[in-house]
Amino acid sequence: MITPRPSRRSLLKGAGVAVIGFAMPAKDLLAQGAPATPEINAWVVIHPDDRVVLRMARSEMGQGTRTGLAQMIAEELHCDWARITTEYVTPGQSLARNRAWGNFLTAGSQGIRQSQDYVRRGGAAARIMLVQAAANRWGVPTSECSAKDSVVTHAPTGRTLRYGELAAEAARVTPPDPVPLKDPREWTVIGQSKPRLDTAAKTTGQLIYGADLKMPGMLVAVPRRCPVFGGTVRSFDANAVRGMPGVRHVLQVSDSAVAVVADTFWQAKTALDALPIDWDKGPNAAVSSATIDAMLTEGLDAREAFVGNSNGDARAAIAAAPRKVEAVYSYPFQNHAPMEPMNATVVWTATRCDVWCPTQNGEAALVTAAQAAGLPQTACDIHRMDLGGGFGRRTTHDWLADAVLIAKQVPGVPIKTMWTREEDMVQGRYHPVTKCKLTAGIDANGEITGLHMRISGQSILSFTFPTALQNGRDPVQFQGLNATGTEGAIGYTFPNLLIDHAMRNTHVPPHFWRGVNHNQNAIYLECFLDEVAHATNQDPLALRRKLMGNHPKHLAVLNAVAERIGWTTPPPAGVFRGIAQQMGFGSYVAAAAEVSVDEAGKLKIHRIVAATDCGVAVNPQQIEMQVEGSFVYGLSALLYGACTVKDGAIEQTNFDSYNVMRIDEMPKVETIVMASGGFWGGVGEPTIMVAAPAVLNAIFAATGKRIRNVPLAGQDLRRT
């Protein structure tokens, strides 16, 4: 999504607007007023007791963005880290101040890398204003004053003033323009492994998620949509459940959904389960995984396709080659499956709509809420909660629109709409389904003369942002395979190359899923290169190195994991290795895995070494945690993650049929943080994409079997 860049002046200046806290009673939650404590600028509020409040536009969902952003502001503010707290700003407040807080989108590993400049300038401007306020009070030049640990000191006399003493005066100082930033060599906070700011609240249970929110007089709504995407409600018998305990309302939400509103979640769910509903499942009721697979298979050899990356004449080079290597891979639908199902609490009146919800994009949520509420955006607001998982699912707001439409039918009453786990599973927005045929031409020396990579499958943008298509082409489809670019440049140079996409869309809605199209693209290319290496009797690492002469940063992370895993030395008896690399979301990543497969075909992933070059490492410990967490998610997808379609509907309805890895299956993870500096890359998404291909390549080394279809569950991994 492209959003306007806020001006520097708008980021640093603006009238004060109260930030609404989500742990307050409902009447106070709806209150708007002037802050009791002056803000220095949009990003920094300082209380008289020296408490520093740093405001956050990006959302926290366990990835550590809150702490990283705070580090960047604090680095330039020179405040006392022990006195820091944070608070969310609302998109309504930002709208009223000409988007003073910039982009609210927390996805694509953008939280830090795409806001680092202006949040640091916010901290720097506040520090300069505080120093100026102290100099004004003392009647001395600012050059004689310095700030450290929330104290301004006048060097010649040793006089000091605390930030809390200066805040009111600093707020009246004209913001500097331009705002200078510190030389990275002077950083003392950025680059440090600071403890996460939300750990204590999570440990004590003080942190309130959307699903936990309670308000006086609140009712709970549980919705249900037609199980087949595109289907509608024919009819439902509200009278059959109106007399059940706690039931207040039985509502039609839209042409495809109904809901029961009751005093408690369980009462609403129990009544909804008993509600007779007649669905019109429409033409998609005949769709199955088999029909989808047939459509994708047809696309592998279709004449028409969108070209993503090409050089030379790959088709001619392959046709002329004395030998060919060819393989077909596939990747399934996958559910985001966050631990916290979709939810939102809404209070709607004819003149105002307020929403409390976990969202990855507060501004998009505001647009959705206003449209559903039938009110202007200025009469609505989104009060964000921390997310109990997002992974891309909460960048889209179908669930929020339903919540507002329900609350609109019960005006003035706080209505918490809660999806059941089953609804969350079958009404998701899924990782796109694709297949890929790869063909390489091989010369007499075993070298690749040409490579054709044909992807057949869904386009995310065609569903989410069709206006972003480029003459029908989806540029997101080619993540990790592009010739250049920060979002996913290929790490190899081939003499002749063609990568294209036959778009084949299904009725199952695709969406951005952690790692997005890198996940399958890395498997397709990295595992196929492994096939070529073994077919030509080359070491997989040596083959890659020959192709990476023009890609030093890709090569650096690959070499790092190879060295750490001990690639050139024998592994322990019965253990085998695989390797993979990829570039995406501004960062370079690689992984090397060690696995074993016993005689019964049981897989054990012993160890994964991961290297990440994200340019600037704001919090190295947090990067390590992100790598480990992303491997849990990525390996769960590899081992178990597949959603299948029967009679038009998703078959997996809970974690009994959509499994995730358990702690005893988790390998040891060794993280190498290779912050080469000079650029800002992402962390949350990039590392996920190399775990699966590294493990798959190790499985081949262990068994001689090439696994080309995900997930591994149900596949025979016994040695050939």
XYZ file of C-alpha atoms in Angstrom:
720
model
C 0.000 0.000 0.000
C 1.311 3.459 -0.892
C 0.660 6.173 1.657
C 1.606 9.844 1.605
C 4.807 10.790 3.394
C 4.094 13.292 6.200
C 5.951 16.562 6.165
C 8.686 17.088 8.746
C 6.844 20.108 10.148
C 3.603 18.126 10.628
C 5.517 15.410 12.473
C 7.054 17.813 14.950
C 4.268 20.263 15.591
C 0.527 20.291 16.212
C -2.182 20.976 18.696
C -2.521 18.654 21.699
C -5.107 15.872 21.547
C -5.718 13.421 24.378
C -4.674 9.825 23.865
C -7.440 7.451 24.911
C -6.431 4.557 27.143
C -8.143 1.206 26.690
C -8.178 0.150 30.348
C -10.613 2.883 31.400
C -14.394 2.699 31.902
C -16.541 3.088 28.788
C -17.632 6.654 29.591
C -13.991 7.719 29.887
C -12.979 5.725 26.838
C -15.252 7.927 24.780
C -13.991 11.162 26.305
C -11.918 13.576 24.239
C -10.039 16.510 25.687
C -6.808 18.408 26.082
C -3.853 16.645 27.683
C -3.109 17.372 31.323
C 0.609 17.349 30.535
C 2.074 19.340 27.638
C 3.450 17.358 24.783
C 6.820 18.393 23.426
C 5.793 17.213 19.966
C 3.674 14.497 18.398
C 5.998 11.747 19.586
C 7.037 12.849 23.062
C 5.082 13.724 26.205
C 6.980 14.431 29.431
C 5.289 14.544 32.822
C 6.475 16.793 35.678
C 7.811 13.713 37.500
C 10.070 12.982 34.484
C 7.996 10.119 33.146
C 8.517 10.054 29.394
C 5.632 8.867 27.222
C 6.612 7.873 23.702
C 3.712 7.658 21.274
C 3.344 4.759 18.871
C 1.644 4.649 15.467
C 2.709 1.108 14.622
C 1.066 -1.878 16.316
C 2.612 -4.366 18.702
C 1.808 -8.017 18.066
C 4.684 -9.745 19.784
C 7.363 -8.723 17.301
C 8.921 -6.034 19.516
C 8.147 -2.999 17.384
C 7.090 -0.996 20.451
C 10.499 -1.458 22.077
C 12.449 -0.834 18.883
C 10.605 2.380 18.106
C 11.074 3.538 21.687
C 14.803 2.895 21.385
C 15.031 5.043 18.286
C 13.133 7.950 19.839
C 15.057 7.627 23.105
C 18.372 7.558 21.262
C 17.808 11.068 19.984
C 15.853 12.316 23.015
C 18.636 11.424 25.477
C 16.060 10.448 28.079
C 16.245 8.089 31.032
C 15.282 4.668 29.650
C 14.012 3.558 33.060
C 11.355 6.301 32.980
C 9.903 5.401 29.562
C 6.353 4.287 28.881
C 4.493 4.137 25.578
C 0.970 4.739 24.353
C -0.881 4.244 21.108
C -2.181 7.214 19.189
C -5.395 6.786 17.259
C -5.799 7.234 13.514
C -8.526 9.777 14.257
C -6.047 11.904 16.153
C -3.546 11.555 13.327
C -6.177 12.514 10.764
C -7.043 15.625 12.784
C -3.369 16.613 12.761
C -2.664 16.136 9.064
C -1.331 12.586 9.585
C 1.201 13.772 12.132
C 2.196 10.180 12.990
C 2.634 8.996 9.423
C 1.881 5.451 8.332
C 0.098 3.139 10.802
C 0.631 -0.032 8.739
C 2.476 -2.717 10.687
C 3.231 -5.354 8.077
C 5.912 -6.280 5.610
C 8.506 -5.698 8.346
C 7.867 -1.972 7.933
C 7.329 -0.974 11.557
C 10.876 0.201 12.166
C 12.519 0.424 8.773
C 9.950 2.720 7.182
C 9.404 5.021 10.155
C 12.927 5.148 11.581
C 13.806 8.504 10.048
C 10.866 10.549 11.226
C 10.538 8.966 14.675
C 14.224 9.634 15.322
C 13.725 13.217 14.184
C 10.791 13.464 16.585
C 13.082 12.481 19.461
C 15.870 14.783 18.269
C 13.531 17.751 17.901
C 12.160 17.229 21.420
C 15.676 17.131 22.857
C 16.666 20.339 21.038
C 13.513 22.066 22.315
C 14.223 20.955 25.893
C 17.799 22.224 25.702
C 16.570 25.514 24.241
C 14.058 25.882 27.080
C 16.823 25.370 29.650
C 19.108 27.844 27.897
C 16.284 30.384 27.780
C 15.656 30.026 31.505
C 19.345 30.422 32.340
C 19.923 33.116 29.726
C 22.868 31.233 28.210
C 23.673 29.983 24.696
C 22.517 26.482 23.839
C 26.080 25.609 22.850
C 26.933 25.589 26.559
C 24.159 23.099 27.369
C 23.881 19.346 26.883
C 21.267 16.687 27.596
C 21.712 13.228 29.074
C 19.423 10.841 30.959
C 16.530 13.347 31.038
C 18.687 16.135 32.495
C 19.969 19.297 30.804
C 23.325 20.514 32.146
C 24.973 23.916 31.772
C 28.650 22.995 31.447
C 30.295 26.223 32.724
C 28.292 26.381 35.973
C 27.182 22.775 36.483
C 23.535 23.845 36.827
C 20.966 21.212 35.886
C 17.281 21.032 35.052
C 15.227 17.899 34.710
C 13.128 17.263 31.625
C 9.984 17.280 33.774
C 10.802 20.796 34.941
C 11.310 22.008 31.362
C 8.471 20.262 29.524
C 5.917 23.072 29.659
C 8.439 25.646 28.444
C 9.874 23.309 25.806
C 6.424 22.760 24.334
C 6.323 26.475 23.492
C 9.709 26.496 21.743
C 9.624 26.679 17.955
C 10.588 23.236 16.608
C 13.936 23.127 14.808
C 13.979 22.803 11.046
C 15.934 20.978 9.795
C 16.378 18.418 12.566
C 19.894 16.961 12.759
C 20.352 13.300 13.681
C 23.227 11.696 15.568
C 26.041 9.976 13.759
C 25.477 6.202 14.120
C 28.927 5.987 15.697
C 27.509 7.948 18.653
C 24.529 5.663 19.280
C 24.176 4.352 22.810
C 20.604 2.997 22.712
C 20.159 1.816 19.128
C 22.096 -1.418 18.803
C 21.599 -2.412 22.437
C 19.653 -5.468 23.599
C 17.145 -3.586 25.728
C 14.498 -5.655 27.538
C 11.081 -5.467 25.915
C 8.800 -2.833 27.374
C 5.736 -5.094 27.414
C 7.206 -8.147 29.142
C 6.161 -7.192 32.673
C 2.572 -6.405 31.678
C 2.270 -9.721 29.848
C 3.761 -11.613 32.764
C 1.369 -10.091 35.304
C -1.660 -10.212 33.032
C -2.058 -6.450 33.053
C -1.807 -6.207 29.287
C -5.324 -6.257 27.869
C -5.919 -7.793 24.436
C -9.030 -7.109 22.390
C -10.532 -10.456 23.345
C -10.128 -9.524 27.038
C -11.779 -6.109 26.905
C -14.726 -5.498 29.215
C -17.032 -2.480 29.450
C -20.086 -1.746 31.592
C -23.234 -2.934 29.841
C -21.290 -4.739 27.143
C -22.946 -7.477 25.119
C -21.166 -10.117 23.035
C -21.956 -10.945 19.422
C -20.877 -14.130 17.668
C -21.257 -14.066 13.874
C -21.356 -16.794 11.252
C -20.873 -16.423 7.534
C -21.760 -18.754 4.706
C -19.153 -21.541 4.805
C -18.540 -21.147 1.060
C -16.961 -17.871 -0.006
C -19.413 -16.047 -2.226
C -22.460 -17.731 -0.683
C -25.398 -15.933 0.912
C -28.096 -16.322 3.563
C -31.393 -17.623 2.248
C -33.166 -17.564 5.590
C -32.782 -18.253 9.321
C -35.248 -18.975 12.117
C -34.561 -16.422 14.870
C -37.530 -17.613 16.912
C -35.828 -20.979 17.443
C -33.181 -19.429 19.736
C -34.650 -16.154 21.042
C -35.718 -17.775 24.301
C -32.323 -19.290 25.069
C -30.418 -17.980 28.132
C -28.852 -14.555 27.701
C -29.900 -14.063 24.087
C -30.738 -10.426 23.310
C -30.753 -10.205 19.515
C -30.610 -12.458 16.450
C -29.472 -10.360 13.499
C -28.716 -10.553 9.832
C -25.345 -8.834 9.454
C -25.040 -8.803 5.677
C -26.237 -10.870 2.743
C -23.737 -13.557 3.761
C -23.735 -13.486 7.584
C -25.904 -13.681 10.683
C -25.076 -13.137 14.366
C -26.437 -13.783 17.831
C -25.977 -11.091 20.488
C -26.088 -12.252 24.102
C -24.873 -11.408 27.587
C -21.818 -13.666 27.258
C -19.741 -15.238 24.520
C -20.758 -18.765 25.434
C -24.453 -17.911 25.444
C -24.138 -16.302 22.022
C -22.125 -19.215 20.609
C -24.503 -21.827 22.030
C -27.483 -20.070 20.496
C -25.712 -19.597 17.167
C -24.893 -23.306 17.016
C -28.603 -24.041 17.507
C -29.791 -21.420 14.991
C -31.329 -22.969 11.860
C -29.695 -21.242 8.850
C -30.402 -22.016 5.196
C -27.399 -21.053 3.068
C -27.309 -20.450 -0.662
C -23.790 -21.716 -1.282
C -23.751 -20.530 -4.880
C -21.650 -21.791 -7.800
C -18.474 -22.165 -5.730
C -19.991 -25.111 -3.850
C -18.643 -27.385 -6.594
C -15.015 -26.307 -6.109
C -12.550 -28.723 -4.515
C -8.813 -29.008 -3.985
C -8.737 -31.326 -6.994
C -10.409 -28.812 -9.324
C -8.101 -26.058 -8.064
C -5.051 -28.252 -8.651
C -6.193 -28.996 -12.191
C -6.518 -25.277 -12.883
C -3.022 -24.616 -11.558
C -1.556 -27.510 -13.539
C -3.020 -26.075 -16.732
C -1.302 -22.776 -15.962
C 2.137 -24.392 -15.860
C 2.166 -24.761 -19.652
C -0.180 -21.928 -20.623
C 0.934 -19.708 -23.505
C 0.153 -16.441 -21.726
C 1.960 -15.355 -18.572
C 3.165 -12.182 -16.887
C 6.945 -11.814 -16.941
C 8.566 -10.915 -13.632
C 12.265 -11.183 -14.422
C 14.146 -12.077 -17.583
C 17.454 -11.733 -19.326
C 18.825 -13.339 -22.454
C 16.704 -16.037 -24.115
C 16.009 -18.766 -21.599
C 13.699 -20.789 -23.838
C 16.271 -20.977 -26.614
C 19.114 -21.765 -24.233
C 17.158 -24.599 -22.641
C 16.086 -25.991 -26.025
C 19.705 -26.035 -27.201
C 21.115 -27.559 -24.026
C 22.296 -31.173 -24.232
C 20.635 -31.907 -20.908
C 17.664 -30.623 -18.931
C 16.619 -30.803 -15.294
C 12.916 -30.247 -14.626
C 10.710 -30.376 -11.534
C 7.236 -29.300 -10.438
C 6.626 -27.984 -6.911
C 3.436 -26.897 -5.157
C 2.441 -24.813 -2.147
C -1.000 -24.928 -0.463
C -3.463 -22.532 1.076
C -2.416 -21.748 4.652
C -4.287 -20.052 7.472
C -2.763 -17.221 9.521
C -4.234 -18.934 12.606
C -3.366 -16.319 15.260
C -3.998 -17.420 18.825
C -6.437 -14.532 19.299
C -9.407 -14.899 16.922
C -10.802 -11.850 15.138
C -12.619 -9.456 17.457
C -13.673 -5.836 17.856
C -15.704 -3.883 20.405
C -17.880 -1.146 18.939
C -20.088 1.608 20.312
C -22.236 3.079 17.533
C -24.621 6.023 17.678
C -26.140 8.123 14.945
C -23.345 10.661 15.353
C -20.333 8.690 16.568
C -18.629 5.311 16.183
C -15.749 4.169 18.398
C -13.949 0.882 17.951
C -11.511 -0.965 20.215
C -9.671 -3.683 18.355
C -6.340 -5.305 17.506
C -5.358 -4.193 14.003
C -2.197 -4.064 11.941
C -3.322 -0.880 10.224
C -5.250 1.655 12.264
C -5.826 3.976 9.308
C -7.316 1.229 7.133
C -9.434 0.137 10.102
C -10.738 3.693 10.407
C -11.751 3.743 6.750
C -13.542 0.396 7.114
C -15.319 1.440 10.317
C -16.501 4.744 8.864
C -17.852 3.086 5.728
C -19.729 0.430 7.715
C -20.962 3.009 10.242
C -22.286 5.347 7.558
C -20.407 8.219 9.176
C -17.492 10.455 8.189
C -14.044 9.393 9.403
C -13.942 12.478 11.616
C -16.890 11.026 13.579
C -15.136 7.672 14.137
C -11.975 6.421 15.745
C -9.997 3.231 16.304
C -8.553 2.612 19.768
C -5.894 -0.003 19.194
C -5.168 -2.966 21.403
C -2.078 -5.155 21.335
C -2.542 -8.083 18.982
C -2.616 -11.706 20.040
C -0.994 -12.539 16.719
C -1.451 -10.964 13.329
C 0.861 -12.431 10.677
C -0.893 -10.312 8.031
C -4.485 -11.369 8.812
C -5.232 -8.171 10.687
C -4.172 -5.934 7.810
C -7.579 -6.614 6.291
C -10.794 -5.713 8.100
C -13.709 -7.820 6.891
C -14.277 -8.855 10.514
C -14.349 -5.209 11.616
C -16.963 -4.250 9.059
C -19.229 -7.002 10.408
C -18.631 -5.836 13.990
C -19.720 -2.288 13.129
C -22.762 -3.515 11.198
C -23.819 -5.546 14.241
C -23.306 -2.654 16.678
C -25.233 -0.366 14.335
C -28.302 -2.493 15.003
C -27.873 -2.115 18.785
C -27.094 1.623 19.070
C -25.421 3.091 22.137
C -24.438 -0.293 23.594
C -20.853 -1.619 23.645
C -20.923 -4.740 21.461
C -17.917 -7.031 21.447
C -17.973 -9.160 18.312
C -15.968 -12.344 18.820
C -15.299 -14.898 16.139
C -15.166 -18.499 17.255
C -11.990 -20.425 16.540
C -13.875 -22.336 13.869
C -15.086 -19.155 12.187
C -11.568 -17.774 12.298
C -10.283 -20.883 10.526
C -12.878 -21.175 7.770
C -13.386 -17.452 7.090
C -9.734 -16.481 6.851
C -7.702 -14.776 4.193
C -5.224 -17.405 3.111
C -1.673 -17.792 1.941
C -2.103 -18.125 -1.837
C -2.032 -21.531 -3.488
C 0.521 -21.949 -6.299
C 2.439 -24.486 -8.358
C 5.772 -23.994 -10.076
C 7.543 -25.722 -12.943
C 11.284 -25.141 -13.115
C 13.381 -26.132 -16.105
C 17.137 -25.719 -16.376
C 19.320 -26.253 -19.398
C 22.646 -27.901 -18.502
C 25.746 -27.823 -20.707
C 28.422 -30.514 -21.093
C 30.310 -29.131 -18.077
C 27.286 -29.314 -15.795
C 26.714 -25.552 -15.829
C 23.282 -23.908 -16.045
C 22.827 -22.288 -19.462
C 19.225 -21.185 -18.924
C 16.512 -21.287 -16.287
C 12.757 -20.984 -16.774
C 10.610 -20.678 -13.664
C 6.844 -20.733 -14.356
C 4.583 -19.976 -11.389
C 0.897 -20.790 -11.694
C -1.494 -19.591 -9.041
C -3.231 -16.894 -7.112
C -2.455 -13.198 -7.117
C -2.768 -11.474 -3.753
C -3.084 -7.998 -5.240
C -5.893 -9.027 -7.571
C -7.983 -9.634 -4.453
C -6.660 -7.042 -2.008
C -5.577 -4.068 -4.166
C -6.542 -4.662 -7.820
C -5.670 -1.045 -8.628
C -2.036 -1.868 -7.757
C -1.768 -4.409 -10.575
C 0.600 -3.298 -13.329
C -1.282 -3.874 -16.594
C -2.729 -6.975 -14.983
C 0.607 -8.143 -13.567
C 1.053 -8.683 -9.815
C 4.561 -7.476 -8.855
C 4.236 -9.041 -5.391
C 4.149 -12.467 -7.030
C 7.879 -12.264 -7.774
C 9.188 -11.543 -4.279
C 12.747 -12.802 -3.974
C 12.962 -13.288 -7.737
C 13.257 -9.699 -8.941
C 16.279 -8.428 -10.819
C 16.714 -5.589 -8.315
C 14.906 -3.891 -5.443
C 14.839 -3.807 -1.668
C 11.754 -6.005 -1.315
C 13.254 -9.130 -2.832
C 16.117 -9.223 -5.350
C 17.275 -12.606 -6.621
C 20.683 -13.657 -5.325
C 21.939 -15.421 -8.464
C 23.042 -14.470 -11.955
C 22.006 -16.816 -14.764
C 23.163 -16.353 -18.374
C 19.567 -16.774 -19.549
C 16.583 -16.408 -17.267
C 12.800 -16.286 -17.511
C 10.527 -16.081 -14.459
C 6.834 -15.673 -15.257
C 3.407 -16.068 -13.676
C 0.230 -17.590 -15.058
C -2.416 -15.967 -12.875
C -5.027 -18.484 -11.775
C -7.343 -17.131 -9.080
C -9.772 -19.171 -7.004
C -12.786 -18.179 -4.908
C -10.724 -18.653 -1.715
C -9.478 -15.153 -0.825
C -5.673 -14.812 -0.671
C -3.846 -12.369 1.518
C -0.475 -11.344 2.896
C 0.760 -14.155 5.168
C 3.969 -13.759 7.131
C 6.767 -13.901 4.559
C 4.162 -13.626 1.761
C 5.281 -15.035 -1.610
C 8.873 -15.432 -0.465
C 7.799 -18.604 1.316
C 7.038 -20.639 -1.772
C 9.457 -18.790 -4.063
C 12.381 -19.630 -1.780
C 11.352 -23.292 -1.707
C 10.934 -23.403 -5.466
C 14.279 -21.840 -6.348
C 16.452 -23.028 -3.454
C 15.284 -26.625 -3.595
C 15.513 -26.733 -7.387
C 19.080 -25.426 -7.287
C 19.771 -28.248 -4.858
C 18.326 -30.649 -7.437
C 20.577 -29.230 -10.126
C 23.606 -29.519 -7.850
C 22.966 -33.187 -7.138
C 22.072 -33.934 -10.781
C 25.417 -32.454 -11.882
C 27.471 -33.910 -9.004
C 28.219 -30.517 -7.484
C 28.231 -29.459 -3.867
C 25.058 -27.382 -3.274
C 27.025 -24.620 -1.590
C 29.681 -24.565 -4.324
C 27.035 -24.289 -7.052
C 25.406 -21.359 -5.317
C 28.702 -19.576 -4.811
C 29.448 -19.777 -8.540
C 26.150 -18.039 -9.288
C 26.532 -15.342 -6.607
C 29.555 -13.370 -7.719
C 27.395 -10.309 -8.402
C 25.490 -10.609 -5.126
C 27.937 -10.040 -2.242
C 25.392 -9.483 0.531
C 23.442 -12.605 -0.408
C 26.717 -14.500 -0.464
C 27.875 -13.106 2.875
C 24.932 -14.501 4.842
C 25.173 -17.808 2.978
C 28.854 -18.113 3.812
C 28.154 -17.213 7.446
C 25.699 -20.068 8.006
C 27.869 -22.500 6.069
C 30.847 -21.686 8.271
C 28.850 -21.857 11.526
C 27.168 -25.160 10.647
C 30.533 -26.626 9.627
C 29.533 -27.329 6.028
C 32.973 -28.615 5.022
C 33.249 -30.967 8.017
C 31.283 -34.206 8.495
C 28.074 -33.845 10.537
C 27.311 -36.176 13.451
C 26.470 -39.758 12.459
C 22.990 -40.012 10.972
C 22.634 -36.241 10.636
C 22.419 -34.476 7.268
C 22.560 -30.859 6.169
C 20.747 -28.486 3.866
C 21.223 -24.831 3.045
C 19.238 -21.918 1.569
C 19.333 -18.130 1.185
C 16.948 -15.363 0.166
C 16.601 -11.595 0.206
C 13.388 -9.812 1.103
C 11.807 -6.959 3.044
C 15.105 -5.119 2.828
C 17.184 -7.849 4.506
C 19.494 -10.678 3.489
C 18.953 -14.023 5.189
C 20.268 -17.564 5.032
C 19.803 -20.807 6.937
C 21.610 -24.102 7.282
C 19.766 -27.032 8.839
C 20.765 -30.363 10.366
C 18.164 -33.158 10.347
C 17.858 -36.895 10.742
C 15.198 -39.295 9.476
C 14.872 -42.678 11.207
C 13.975 -45.986 9.571
C 10.285 -45.388 10.181
C 10.481 -42.056 8.346
C 10.256 -39.859 11.420
C 11.910 -36.477 10.929
C 13.975 -34.770 13.616
C 15.202 -31.229 12.983
C 18.200 -30.928 15.262
C 19.611 -27.506 14.543
C 19.205 -24.472 12.315
C 21.795 -21.746 11.952
C 20.342 -18.480 10.676
C 22.143 -15.365 9.473
C 20.406 -11.998 9.044
C 21.844 -8.815 7.590
C 19.222 -6.148 8.243
C 21.637 -3.259 7.909
C 20.958 -1.628 11.274
C 20.260 -3.930 14.216
C 18.169 -1.812 16.590
C 17.873 -4.525 19.249
C 20.042 -7.624 18.611
C 18.331 -9.731 21.261
C 14.955 -8.945 19.763
C 16.253 -9.994 16.351
C 17.255 -13.351 17.809
C 13.775 -13.746 19.289
C 12.191 -12.843 15.960
C 14.289 -15.392 14.104
C 13.304 -18.107 16.568
C 9.644 -17.119 16.447
C 9.575 -16.971 12.663
C 11.067 -20.458 12.509
C 8.272 -21.769 14.721
C 5.777 -20.282 12.285
C 7.631 -21.319 9.134
C 8.390 -24.849 10.288
C 4.788 -25.323 11.430
C 3.758 -24.443 7.888
C 6.303 -26.877 6.457
C 5.319 -29.728 8.745
C 1.553 -29.312 8.944
C 0.192 -26.199 7.256
C -2.324 -26.916 4.527
C -5.926 -25.877 4.032
C -7.934 -28.020 1.660
C -11.257 -27.347 -0.057
C -14.272 -29.643 -0.229
C -17.666 -28.621 -1.608
C -16.368 -25.064 -1.835
C -15.499 -24.755 1.872
C -12.277 -24.871 3.847
C -12.090 -28.241 5.603
C -9.761 -27.375 8.504
C -11.835 -25.927 11.351
C -9.520 -25.983 14.380
C -6.039 -26.942 15.524
C -6.954 -30.628 15.543
C -6.963 -30.497 11.746
C -4.595 -27.532 11.287
C -1.696 -28.482 13.489
C 1.264 -26.425 14.721
C 4.621 -27.713 15.902
C 5.121 -28.549 19.558
C 8.059 -27.565 21.721
C 9.687 -31.003 21.484
C 9.790 -30.624 17.691
C 11.571 -27.273 17.797
C 15.227 -27.376 16.780
C 18.054 -25.508 18.397
C 18.328 -22.140 16.647
C 21.603 -20.248 16.390
C 21.219 -16.691 15.169
C 23.971 -14.675 13.512
C 23.153 -10.956 13.426
C 25.259 -9.483 10.626
C 24.358 -5.803 10.745
C 26.517 -4.428 7.946
C 25.062 -0.913 8.341
C 24.049 1.681 5.821
C 20.453 0.503 5.313
C 17.367 -0.411 7.319
C 15.993 -3.878 6.651
C 13.125 -5.768 8.182
C 13.314 -8.658 10.637
C 9.866 -10.091 11.384
C 9.220 -11.593 7.957
C 12.512 -12.213 6.134
C 13.908 -15.060 8.197
C 10.810 -17.251 7.889
C 11.431 -17.871 4.209
C 14.710 -19.816 4.472
C 13.777 -22.317 7.191
C 11.647 -24.592 5.000
C 13.981 -24.906 1.981
C 17.012 -25.541 4.211
C 15.146 -28.365 5.963
C 13.792 -29.792 2.705
C 17.271 -29.879 1.228
C 18.551 -31.600 4.357
C 15.768 -34.190 4.085
C 16.908 -35.021 0.573
C 20.484 -35.399 1.804
C 19.193 -37.757 4.504
C 16.788 -39.849 2.442
C 17.436 -39.380 -1.266
C 13.792 -38.282 -1.564
C 12.952 -34.908 -3.035
C 9.855 -33.491 -1.315
C 8.240 -31.040 -3.708
C 4.865 -30.577 -2.039
C 4.133 -28.929 1.317
C 3.284 -29.936 4.045
C 5.332 -32.929 5.113
C 2.516 -34.435 7.202
C 1.314 -37.652 5.618
C 4.304 -37.980 3.291
C 6.581 -41.010 3.365
C 10.044 -39.825 4.407
C 11.637 -43.265 4.662
C 14.956 -43.608 2.884
C 14.858 -44.822 -0.705
